[in-house]
mmCIF file of C-alpha atoms in Angstrom:
data_model
loop_
_atom_site.group_PDB
_atom_site.id
_atom_site.type_symbol
_atom_site.label_atom_id
_atom_site.label_comp_id
_atom_site.label_asym_id
_atom_site.label_seq_id
_atom_site.Cartn_x
_atom_site.Cartn_y
_atom_site.Cartn_z
ATOM 1 C CA UNK A 676 -50.192 63.874 29.088
ATOM 2 C CA UNK A 677 -52.316 63.432 32.175
ATOM 3 C CA UNK A 678 -51.121 59.824 32.433
ATOM 4 C CA UNK A 679 -47.468 60.859 32.385
ATOM 5 C CA UNK A 680 -47.749 63.841 34.763
ATOM 6 C CA UNK A 681 -46.067 62.357 37.821
ATOM 7 C CA UNK A 682 -42.337 62.708 38.380
ATOM 8 C CA UNK A 683 -39.814 61.736 41.000
ATOM 9 C CA UNK A 684 -40.822 59.653 43.969
ATOM 10 C CA UNK A 685 -44.548 59.753 43.130
ATOM 11 C CA UNK A 686 -43.856 58.313 39.670
ATOM 12 C CA UNK A 687 -41.737 55.567 41.219
ATOM 13 C CA UNK A 688 -44.437 54.751 43.767
ATOM 14 C CA UNK A 689 -47.106 54.584 41.048
ATOM 15 C CA UNK A 690 -44.892 52.405 38.825
ATOM 16 C CA UNK A 691 -44.333 50.032 41.740
ATOM 17 C CA UNK A 692 -48.091 49.888 42.399
ATOM 18 C CA UNK A 693 -48.814 49.120 38.727
ATOM 19 C CA UNK A 694 -46.132 46.428 38.663
ATOM 20 C CA UNK A 695 -47.637 44.811 41.762
ATOM 21 C CA UNK A 696 -51.060 44.897 40.066
ATOM 22 C CA UNK A 697 -49.493 43.219 37.031
ATOM 23 C CA UNK A 698 -47.972 40.429 39.125
ATOM 24 C CA UNK A 699 -51.237 39.970 41.004
ATOM 25 C CA UNK A 700 -53.214 39.869 37.756
ATOM 26 C CA UNK A 701 -50.826 37.380 36.181
ATOM 27 C CA UNK A 702 -51.035 35.144 39.244
ATOM 28 C CA UNK A 703 -54.830 35.338 39.475
ATOM 29 C CA UNK A 704 -55.708 34.867 35.802
ATOM 30 C CA UNK A 705 -52.837 33.083 34.057
ATOM 31 C CA UNK A 706 -52.469 29.364 34.800
ATOM 32 C CA UNK A 707 -49.219 29.099 32.835
ATOM 33 C CA UNK A 708 -47.690 31.958 34.842
ATOM 34 C CA UNK A 709 -48.690 30.295 38.119
ATOM 35 C CA UNK A 710 -47.140 26.995 37.048
ATOM 36 C CA UNK A 711 -43.917 28.650 35.912
ATOM 37 C CA UNK A 712 -43.742 30.845 39.013
ATOM 38 C CA UNK A 713 -44.178 27.847 41.326
ATOM 39 C CA UNK A 714 -41.497 25.971 39.400
ATOM 40 C CA UNK A 715 -39.201 29.005 39.593
ATOM 41 C CA UNK A 716 -39.778 29.265 43.361
ATOM 42 C CA UNK A 717 -38.784 25.624 43.722
ATOM 43 C CA UNK A 718 -35.763 25.903 41.436
ATOM 44 C CA UNK A 719 -34.413 29.214 42.761
ATOM 45 C CA UNK A 720 -33.166 27.783 46.070
ATOM 46 C CA UNK A 721 -31.672 24.848 44.172
ATOM 47 C CA UNK A 722 -29.788 27.266 41.926
ATOM 48 C CA UNK A 723 -28.492 29.163 44.949
ATOM 49 C CA UNK A 724 -27.466 26.034 46.859
ATOM 50 C CA UNK A 725 -25.843 24.097 44.016
ATOM 51 C CA UNK A 726 -22.054 23.882 44.328
ATOM 52 C CA UNK A 727 -21.391 25.714 41.052
ATOM 53 C CA UNK A 728 -19.642 28.969 40.197
ATOM 54 C CA UNK A 729 -21.339 32.299 40.833
ATOM 55 C CA UNK A 730 -21.654 32.836 37.063
ATOM 56 C CA UNK A 731 -23.394 29.478 36.714
ATOM 57 C CA UNK A 732 -25.738 30.357 39.583
ATOM 58 C CA UNK A 733 -26.576 33.638 37.874
ATOM 59 C CA UNK A 734 -27.243 31.859 34.576
ATOM 60 C CA UNK A 735 -29.546 29.357 36.278
ATOM 61 C CA UNK A 736 -31.485 32.182 37.936
ATOM 62 C CA UNK A 737 -31.514 34.271 34.749
ATOM 63 C CA UNK A 738 -33.064 31.372 32.851
ATOM 64 C CA UNK A 739 -35.901 31.212 35.376
ATOM 65 C CA UNK A 740 -36.573 34.941 35.188
ATOM 66 C CA UNK A 741 -36.506 34.953 31.384
ATOM 67 C CA UNK A 742 -39.354 32.426 31.369
ATOM 68 C CA UNK A 743 -41.436 34.546 33.761
ATOM 69 C CA UNK A 744 -40.756 37.749 31.834
ATOM 70 C CA UNK A 745 -41.698 36.240 28.491
ATOM 71 C CA UNK A 746 -44.825 34.627 29.971
ATOM 72 C CA UNK A 747 -45.970 37.997 31.311
ATOM 73 C CA UNK A 748 -45.344 39.625 27.918
ATOM 74 C CA UNK A 749 -47.248 36.819 26.210
ATOM 75 C CA UNK A 750 -50.164 37.344 28.583
ATOM 76 C CA UNK A 751 -50.071 41.077 27.835
ATOM 77 C CA UNK A 752 -50.227 40.384 24.090
ATOM 78 C CA UNK A 753 -53.165 38.034 24.602
ATOM 79 C CA UNK A 754 -54.991 40.607 26.753
ATOM 80 C CA UNK A 755 -54.575 43.329 24.130
ATOM 81 C CA UNK A 756 -55.747 41.021 21.346
ATOM 82 C CA UNK A 757 -58.756 39.915 23.397
ATOM 83 C CA UNK A 758 -59.555 43.548 24.274
ATOM 84 C CA UNK A 759 -60.240 44.360 20.652
ATOM 85 C CA UNK A 760 -62.905 41.762 20.164
ATOM 86 C CA UNK A 761 -63.637 38.096 20.102
ATOM 87 C CA UNK A 762 -63.940 37.743 16.345
ATOM 88 C CA UNK A 763 -61.456 35.450 14.669
ATOM 89 C CA UNK A 764 -58.856 37.355 12.681
ATOM 90 C CA UNK A 765 -55.626 35.995 11.187
ATOM 91 C CA UNK A 766 -53.524 38.770 12.746
ATOM 92 C CA UNK A 767 -54.994 38.101 16.194
ATOM 93 C CA UNK A 768 -54.119 34.434 15.866
ATOM 94 C CA UNK A 769 -50.666 35.304 14.588
ATOM 95 C CA UNK A 770 -50.001 37.631 17.539
ATOM 96 C CA UNK A 771 -51.048 34.961 20.031
ATOM 97 C CA UNK A 772 -49.049 32.270 18.236
ATOM 98 C CA UNK A 773 -45.925 34.467 18.202
ATOM 99 C CA UNK A 774 -46.280 35.116 21.927
ATOM 100 C CA UNK A 775 -46.644 31.404 22.554
ATOM 101 C CA UNK A 776 -43.577 30.691 20.424
ATOM 102 C CA UNK A 777 -41.602 33.227 22.480
ATOM 103 C CA UNK A 778 -42.576 31.381 25.674
ATOM 104 C CA UNK A 779 -41.477 28.084 24.134
ATOM 105 C CA UNK A 780 -38.107 29.610 23.212
ATOM 106 C CA UNK A 781 -37.683 30.986 26.745
ATOM 107 C CA UNK A 782 -38.472 27.585 28.236
ATOM 108 C CA UNK A 783 -36.003 25.975 25.830
ATOM 109 C CA UNK A 784 -33.280 28.465 26.786
ATOM 110 C CA UNK A 785 -33.935 27.780 30.467
ATOM 111 C CA UNK A 786 -33.790 24.008 29.939
ATOM 112 C CA UNK A 787 -30.554 24.290 27.937
ATOM 113 C CA UNK A 788 -28.937 26.422 30.651
ATOM 114 C CA UNK A 789 -29.981 24.067 33.452
ATOM 115 C CA UNK A 790 -29.081 20.873 31.582
ATOM 116 C CA UNK A 791 -25.727 22.203 30.425
ATOM 117 C CA UNK A 792 -24.689 23.362 33.893
ATOM 118 C CA UNK A 793 -25.935 20.238 35.661
ATOM 119 C CA UNK A 794 -24.365 17.856 33.154
ATOM 120 C CA UNK A 795 -21.044 19.715 33.024
ATOM 121 C CA UNK A 796 -20.761 19.822 36.823
ATOM 122 C CA UNK A 797 -22.203 16.520 37.923
ATOM 123 C CA UNK A 798 -22.059 14.022 35.055
ATOM 124 C CA UNK A 799 -18.670 14.678 33.525
#
């Protein structure tokens, strides 16, 4: 395929460019992504500086990245659904609702990780 013709370093450079475009697009057009990214930027240094084990630090950071990843995937689902028309269709609504539910689960996982580590280290 013409779209898959690049290999090696050129493919890697193009993939990096497309990823940067994706981040830029998410930041520019997705309010939820901006909010979660700002929160992650604030919480990342806290995770690094907390006096917890390296595994706990990694879990705290992983929770933050899971939220961002799922939010980007949810935005991608919404963009694809919107691309195919503005008419109301039950499957379009279902796709958007499932993406939103995935974000809620990611946020819940992140909150559980943070609460569990903070409580076990500082309130026990």
